[in-house]
């Protein structure tokens, strides 16, 4: 398998606070985001923290999706990493931003598995 | 909880091929790396692919560690993301690089949860 991958790092602000604190809803959003992008889901692990916040991961055949939510700040820290060139990680991150009702989304895309880590493909801050 | 976090992205090359293909060994390395850094382990999920390769995640109270291994290339794609300022993600990534016997390690550190995604803190390519 080729080592080449695309890793989208997304900072979501102004999200729906109730959703950010709902483990089951978050799990559904992430599994559906993976499927929407055409990925194959392998493992799903989500954890609810007290008093608030959810961390979770969906391992896909093509790598992973992760989230760490901070409901008190309306903030969600998202990663979508896909190996190969058949899946666009932005499809999943856009799906997640919409599902969490983020009012602001900032992303950076990193190529992975191609030698030195580079960050040239960063995108401008953009409203969703 | 403060949204501030540190995300270390590491590309490991020249790793021990047998270790990269051993799900149980990989899981042990990652749990121990988290503990070595002083993190609290919450969820562990690792998956072995056919014919080769392992993907896995350790969710910690402070965020996550992930790996995707490509034994046929001696390559492992690592992420160590820690929230707060009490844990240094480099402690875990250094532990992992040593455990996997990487001959080359390239890292990039991204601040998370502090507004626009930035990548200024990138480190130079370095032999481990």
mmCIF file of C-alpha atoms in Angstrom:
data_model
loop_
_atom_site.group_PDB
_atom_site.id
_atom_site.type_symbol
_atom_site.label_atom_id
_atom_site.label_comp_id
_atom_site.label_asym_id
_atom_site.label_seq_id
_atom_site.Cartn_x
_atom_site.Cartn_y
_atom_site.Cartn_z
ATOM 1 C CA UNK A 1 0.000 0.000 0.000
ATOM 2 C CA UNK A 2 1.243 3.462 -0.842
ATOM 3 C CA UNK A 3 2.260 5.596 2.155
ATOM 4 C CA UNK A 4 0.831 8.759 0.628
ATOM 5 C CA UNK A 5 -1.974 10.358 2.608
ATOM 6 C CA UNK A 6 -3.851 13.595 3.217
ATOM 7 C CA UNK A 7 -4.393 14.896 6.725
ATOM 8 C CA UNK A 8 -6.944 17.643 7.302
ATOM 9 C CA UNK A 9 -6.708 19.459 10.623
ATOM 10 C CA UNK A 10 -9.809 21.506 11.355
ATOM 11 C CA UNK A 11 -10.624 23.887 14.184
ATOM 12 C CA UNK A 12 -14.390 24.342 14.518
ATOM 13 C CA UNK A 13 -15.785 27.224 16.568
ATOM 14 C CA UNK A 14 -19.324 28.304 17.372
ATOM 15 C CA UNK A 15 -20.608 24.724 17.321
ATOM 16 C CA UNK A 16 -23.890 23.515 18.788
ATOM 17 C CA UNK A 17 -23.049 23.026 22.471
ATOM 18 C CA UNK A 18 -25.574 20.242 23.086
ATOM 19 C CA UNK A 19 -24.215 18.200 20.180
ATOM 20 C CA UNK A 20 -20.625 18.683 21.370
ATOM 21 C CA UNK A 21 -21.607 17.124 24.666
ATOM 22 C CA UNK A 22 -23.607 14.177 23.270
ATOM 23 C CA UNK A 23 -21.410 11.096 22.895
ATOM 24 C CA UNK A 24 -23.925 9.118 20.862
ATOM 25 C CA UNK A 25 -24.702 12.011 18.508
ATOM 26 C CA UNK A 26 -21.011 12.648 17.989
ATOM 27 C CA UNK A 27 -20.352 8.996 17.221
ATOM 28 C CA UNK A 28 -23.125 9.019 14.621
ATOM 29 C CA UNK A 29 -21.817 12.197 13.018
ATOM 30 C CA UNK A 30 -18.317 10.772 12.709
ATOM 31 C CA UNK A 31 -19.326 7.365 11.380
ATOM 32 C CA UNK A 32 -21.601 9.052 8.845
ATOM 33 C CA UNK A 33 -18.843 11.503 7.878
ATOM 34 C CA UNK A 34 -16.532 8.563 7.164
ATOM 35 C CA UNK A 35 -19.186 6.808 5.092
ATOM 36 C CA UNK A 36 -20.070 10.028 3.267
ATOM 37 C CA UNK A 37 -16.443 10.293 2.168
ATOM 38 C CA UNK A 38 -16.511 6.704 0.945
ATOM 39 C CA UNK A 39 -14.325 5.277 3.724
ATOM 40 C CA UNK A 40 -14.605 1.821 5.285
ATOM 41 C CA UNK A 41 -15.173 1.930 9.069
ATOM 42 C CA UNK A 42 -13.083 -0.509 11.139
ATOM 43 C CA UNK A 43 -13.143 0.605 14.809
ATOM 44 C CA UNK A 44 -15.163 3.184 16.721
ATOM 45 C CA UNK A 45 -14.246 4.443 20.213
ATOM 46 C CA UNK A 46 -15.807 7.478 21.889
ATOM 47 C CA UNK A 47 -15.444 8.687 25.447
ATOM 48 C CA UNK A 48 -17.576 11.161 27.422
ATOM 49 C CA UNK A 49 -15.793 13.245 30.003
ATOM 50 C CA UNK A 50 -17.195 14.702 33.229
ATOM 51 C CA UNK A 51 -18.401 17.357 33.550
ATOM 52 C CA UNK A 52 -18.365 17.847 29.782
ATOM 53 C CA UNK A 53 -16.652 17.101 26.502
ATOM 54 C CA UNK A 54 -16.330 14.130 24.196
ATOM 55 C CA UNK A 55 -13.246 12.544 22.635
ATOM 56 C CA UNK A 56 -13.554 9.954 19.927
ATOM 57 C CA UNK A 57 -12.006 8.185 17.004
ATOM 58 C CA UNK A 58 -13.193 6.291 13.980
ATOM 59 C CA UNK A 59 -10.493 4.086 12.505
ATOM 60 C CA UNK A 60 -11.105 3.578 8.820
ATOM 61 C CA UNK A 61 -9.283 1.336 6.366
ATOM 62 C CA UNK A 62 -7.820 4.545 4.997
ATOM 63 C CA UNK A 63 -6.578 5.917 8.413
ATOM 64 C CA UNK A 64 -8.710 7.845 10.946
ATOM 65 C CA UNK A 65 -11.061 10.597 12.050
ATOM 66 C CA UNK A 66 -10.794 12.102 15.559
ATOM 67 C CA UNK A 67 -12.574 14.714 17.617
ATOM 68 C CA UNK A 68 -12.051 16.435 20.954
ATOM 69 C CA UNK A 69 -14.899 18.714 21.941
ATOM 70 C CA UNK A 70 -14.966 21.602 24.424
ATOM 71 C CA UNK A 71 -18.685 22.419 24.765
ATOM 72 C CA UNK A 72 -18.009 25.303 27.132
ATOM 73 C CA UNK A 73 -16.093 27.036 24.331
ATOM 74 C CA UNK A 74 -18.249 25.847 21.398
ATOM 75 C CA UNK A 75 -15.008 24.389 20.080
ATOM 76 C CA UNK A 76 -14.225 21.079 18.396
ATOM 77 C CA UNK A 77 -10.782 19.947 17.356
ATOM 78 C CA UNK A 78 -11.035 17.666 14.321
ATOM 79 C CA UNK A 79 -8.625 15.475 12.353
ATOM 80 C CA UNK A 80 -9.445 13.586 9.186
ATOM 81 C CA UNK A 81 -6.564 11.565 7.788
ATOM 82 C CA UNK A 82 -7.016 9.453 4.659
ATOM 83 C CA UNK A 83 -4.402 7.335 2.920
ATOM 84 C CA UNK A 84 -4.444 6.819 -0.813
ATOM 85 C CA UNK A 85 -5.934 9.110 -3.393
ATOM 86 C CA UNK A 86 -9.472 7.823 -3.706
ATOM 87 C CA UNK A 87 -10.953 9.615 -0.689
ATOM 88 C CA UNK A 88 -11.084 13.361 -0.076
ATOM 89 C CA UNK A 89 -10.774 14.070 3.677
ATOM 90 C CA UNK A 90 -12.409 17.456 3.125
ATOM 91 C CA UNK A 91 -15.694 15.720 2.323
ATOM 92 C CA UNK A 92 -15.726 14.290 5.843
ATOM 93 C CA UNK A 93 -14.525 17.456 7.570
ATOM 94 C CA UNK A 94 -17.108 19.564 5.722
ATOM 95 C CA UNK A 95 -19.818 17.073 6.716
ATOM 96 C CA UNK A 96 -18.735 17.275 10.366
ATOM 97 C CA UNK A 97 -18.602 21.092 10.406
ATOM 98 C CA UNK A 98 -22.120 21.246 9.001
ATOM 99 C CA UNK A 99 -23.463 18.590 11.383
ATOM 100 C CA UNK A 100 -21.981 20.361 14.411
ATOM 101 C CA UNK A 101 -23.351 23.694 13.123
ATOM 102 C CA UNK A 102 -19.932 25.374 13.288
ATOM 103 C CA UNK A 103 -20.050 29.078 12.503
ATOM 104 C CA UNK A 104 -16.323 29.222 11.867
ATOM 105 C CA UNK A 105 -13.971 26.619 10.436
ATOM 106 C CA UNK A 106 -10.223 26.871 9.997
ATOM 107 C CA UNK A 107 -8.353 24.096 8.255
ATOM 108 C CA UNK A 108 -4.858 23.033 7.374
ATOM 109 C CA UNK A 109 -4.089 20.163 5.040
ATOM 110 C CA UNK A 110 -0.868 18.226 5.470
ATOM 111 C CA UNK A 111 0.477 15.657 3.037
ATOM 112 C CA UNK A 112 1.614 12.539 4.911
ATOM 113 C CA UNK A 113 3.960 9.703 4.070
ATOM 114 C CA UNK A 114 5.883 11.555 1.400
ATOM 115 C CA UNK A 115 9.078 12.453 3.240
ATOM 116 C CA UNK A 116 9.483 15.659 5.268
ATOM 117 C CA UNK A 117 6.290 16.965 6.844
ATOM 118 C CA UNK A 118 5.097 20.029 5.007
ATOM 119 C CA UNK A 119 2.282 22.447 5.647
ATOM 120 C CA UNK A 120 2.238 24.467 2.461
ATOM 121 C CA UNK A 121 -1.258 23.463 1.547
ATOM 122 C CA UNK A 122 -2.827 25.478 4.328
ATOM 123 C CA UNK A 123 -6.152 27.049 3.519
ATOM 124 C CA UNK A 124 -7.322 30.470 4.478
ATOM 125 C CA UNK A 125 -9.673 30.932 7.359
ATOM 126 C CA UNK A 126 -13.140 30.551 6.003
ATOM 127 C CA UNK A 127 -16.660 30.830 7.230
ATOM 128 C CA UNK A 128 -18.674 27.682 6.649
ATOM 129 C CA UNK B 1 -11.032 23.215 30.339
ATOM 130 C CA UNK B 2 -8.707 25.294 28.229
ATOM 131 C CA UNK B 3 -8.804 24.554 24.495
ATOM 132 C CA UNK B 4 -5.062 25.006 24.100
ATOM 133 C CA UNK B 5 -3.198 21.930 22.910
ATOM 134 C CA UNK B 6 -0.022 20.713 21.229
ATOM 135 C CA UNK B 7 -0.166 18.330 18.279
ATOM 136 C CA UNK B 8 2.994 16.527 17.209
ATOM 137 C CA UNK B 9 2.919 14.957 13.763
ATOM 138 C CA UNK B 10 5.759 12.518 13.236
ATOM 139 C CA UNK B 11 6.856 10.572 10.196
ATOM 140 C CA UNK B 12 9.003 7.591 11.182
ATOM 141 C CA UNK B 13 11.064 5.784 8.576
ATOM 142 C CA UNK B 14 13.377 2.787 8.777
ATOM 143 C CA UNK B 15 11.358 1.185 11.569
ATOM 144 C CA UNK B 16 11.529 -2.447 12.657
ATOM 145 C CA UNK B 17 9.249 -4.199 10.162
ATOM 146 C CA UNK B 18 8.192 -7.002 12.518
ATOM 147 C CA UNK B 19 7.121 -4.531 15.197
ATOM 148 C CA UNK B 20 5.168 -2.464 12.665
ATOM 149 C CA UNK B 21 3.173 -5.573 11.828
ATOM 150 C CA UNK B 22 2.525 -6.745 15.401
ATOM 151 C CA UNK B 23 -0.791 -5.404 16.711
ATOM 152 C CA UNK B 24 -0.180 -6.402 20.304
ATOM 153 C CA UNK B 25 3.362 -4.986 20.394
ATOM 154 C CA UNK B 26 2.135 -1.741 18.852
ATOM 155 C CA UNK B 27 -0.655 -1.423 21.388
ATOM 156 C CA UNK B 28 1.839 -1.890 24.225
ATOM 157 C CA UNK B 29 4.224 0.684 22.777
ATOM 158 C CA UNK B 30 1.470 3.275 22.474
ATOM 159 C CA UNK B 31 -0.063 2.722 25.900
ATOM 160 C CA UNK B 32 3.403 2.900 27.445
ATOM 161 C CA UNK B 33 4.239 6.037 25.455
ATOM 162 C CA UNK B 34 1.109 7.706 26.841
ATOM 163 C CA UNK B 35 1.968 6.677 30.393
ATOM 164 C CA UNK B 36 5.601 7.729 29.949
ATOM 165 C CA UNK B 37 4.383 11.218 29.053
ATOM 166 C CA UNK B 38 2.169 11.277 32.136
ATOM 167 C CA UNK B 39 -1.136 10.928 30.300
ATOM 168 C CA UNK B 40 -4.235 9.115 31.532
ATOM 169 C CA UNK B 41 -5.382 6.327 29.173
ATOM 170 C CA UNK B 42 -9.129 6.177 28.470
ATOM 171 C CA UNK B 43 -9.736 4.034 25.362
ATOM 172 C CA UNK B 44 -7.508 1.767 23.276
ATOM 173 C CA UNK B 45 -8.425 0.503 19.795
ATOM 174 C CA UNK B 46 -6.004 -1.181 17.406
ATOM 175 C CA UNK B 47 -6.707 -2.929 14.122
ATOM 176 C CA UNK B 48 -4.539 -5.328 12.103
ATOM 177 C CA UNK B 49 -4.905 -5.209 8.358
ATOM 178 C CA UNK B 50 -4.377 -8.022 5.871
ATOM 179 C CA UNK B 51 -1.875 -8.672 4.469
ATOM 180 C CA UNK B 52 -0.019 -6.185 6.662
ATOM 181 C CA UNK B 53 -0.150 -2.962 8.638
ATOM 182 C CA UNK B 54 -1.635 -1.819 11.912
ATOM 183 C CA UNK B 55 -3.788 1.202 12.710
ATOM 184 C CA UNK B 56 -4.510 2.212 16.245
ATOM 185 C CA UNK B 57 -5.465 4.892 18.680
ATOM 186 C CA UNK B 58 -5.071 5.549 22.368
ATOM 187 C CA UNK B 59 -7.548 8.110 23.639
ATOM 188 C CA UNK B 60 -6.129 9.867 26.667
ATOM 189 C CA UNK B 61 -7.777 12.388 28.982
ATOM 190 C CA UNK B 62 -5.537 14.927 27.284
ATOM 191 C CA UNK B 63 -6.518 13.988 23.646
ATOM 192 C CA UNK B 64 -4.980 11.132 21.609
ATOM 193 C CA UNK B 65 -2.124 9.151 20.100
ATOM 194 C CA UNK B 66 -2.531 7.432 16.716
ATOM 195 C CA UNK B 67 -0.466 5.255 14.403
ATOM 196 C CA UNK B 68 -0.780 3.875 10.904
ATOM 197 C CA UNK B 69 2.009 1.506 9.962
ATOM 198 C CA UNK B 70 3.229 0.439 6.535
ATOM 199 C CA UNK B 71 5.622 -2.437 7.292
ATOM 200 C CA UNK B 72 6.513 -2.907 3.634
ATOM 201 C CA UNK B 73 7.960 0.624 3.632
ATOM 202 C CA UNK B 74 9.345 0.609 7.203
ATOM 203 C CA UNK B 75 7.113 3.642 7.696
ATOM 204 C CA UNK B 76 4.885 4.682 10.584
ATOM 205 C CA UNK B 77 2.678 7.742 10.595
ATOM 206 C CA UNK B 78 2.301 9.039 14.158
ATOM 207 C CA UNK B 79 0.186 11.691 15.862
ATOM 208 C CA UNK B 80 0.452 12.720 19.507
ATOM 209 C CA UNK B 81 -1.998 15.407 20.544
ATOM 210 C CA UNK B 82 -2.110 16.646 24.138
ATOM 211 C CA UNK B 83 -4.360 19.332 25.572
ATOM 212 C CA UNK B 84 -3.233 21.557 28.386
ATOM 213 C CA UNK B 85 0.322 22.454 29.271
ATOM 214 C CA UNK B 86 1.274 19.741 31.725
ATOM 215 C CA UNK B 87 2.199 17.053 29.193
ATOM 216 C CA UNK B 88 4.850 17.257 26.494
ATOM 217 C CA UNK B 89 3.724 15.271 23.421
ATOM 218 C CA UNK B 90 7.355 14.998 22.314
ATOM 219 C CA UNK B 91 8.054 12.685 25.250
ATOM 220 C CA UNK B 92 5.557 10.193 23.810
ATOM 221 C CA UNK B 93 6.652 10.595 20.184
ATOM 222 C CA UNK B 94 10.311 10.175 21.131
ATOM 223 C CA UNK B 95 9.431 7.041 23.116
ATOM 224 C CA UNK B 96 7.550 5.612 20.123
ATOM 225 C CA UNK B 97 10.356 6.391 17.649
ATOM 226 C CA UNK B 98 12.853 4.618 19.891
ATOM 227 C CA UNK B 99 10.572 1.638 20.517
ATOM 228 C CA UNK B 100 9.941 1.169 16.799
ATOM 229 C CA UNK B 101 13.673 1.559 16.120
ATOM 230 C CA UNK B 102 13.121 4.339 13.588
ATOM 231 C CA UNK B 103 16.314 5.425 11.811
ATOM 232 C CA UNK B 104 14.738 8.669 10.659
ATOM 233 C CA UNK B 105 12.146 10.879 12.306
ATOM 234 C CA UNK B 106 10.590 14.027 10.942
ATOM 235 C CA UNK B 107 8.222 16.037 13.094
ATOM 236 C CA UNK B 108 5.977 19.041 12.945
ATOM 237 C CA UNK B 109 4.341 20.566 16.000
ATOM 238 C CA UNK B 110 1.048 22.398 15.636
ATOM 239 C CA UNK B 111 -0.620 24.472 18.329
ATOM 240 C CA UNK B 112 -4.331 23.584 18.556
ATOM 241 C CA UNK B 113 -7.347 25.380 19.948
ATOM 242 C CA UNK B 114 -5.861 28.836 19.799
ATOM 243 C CA UNK B 115 -7.552 30.293 16.739
ATOM 244 C CA UNK B 116 -6.181 29.917 13.202
ATOM 245 C CA UNK B 117 -4.180 26.737 12.591
ATOM 246 C CA UNK B 118 -0.507 27.537 12.381
ATOM 247 C CA UNK B 119 2.513 25.459 11.556
ATOM 248 C CA UNK B 120 5.367 27.802 12.391
ATOM 249 C CA UNK B 121 6.751 25.547 15.055
ATOM 250 C CA UNK B 122 7.954 22.963 12.579
ATOM 251 C CA UNK B 123 11.183 21.272 13.456
ATOM 252 C CA UNK B 124 13.993 20.452 11.140
ATOM 253 C CA UNK B 125 14.385 16.947 9.858
ATOM 254 C CA UNK B 126 16.405 15.050 12.398
ATOM 255 C CA UNK B 127 17.952 11.659 12.777
ATOM 256 C CA UNK B 128 16.838 9.922 15.954
#
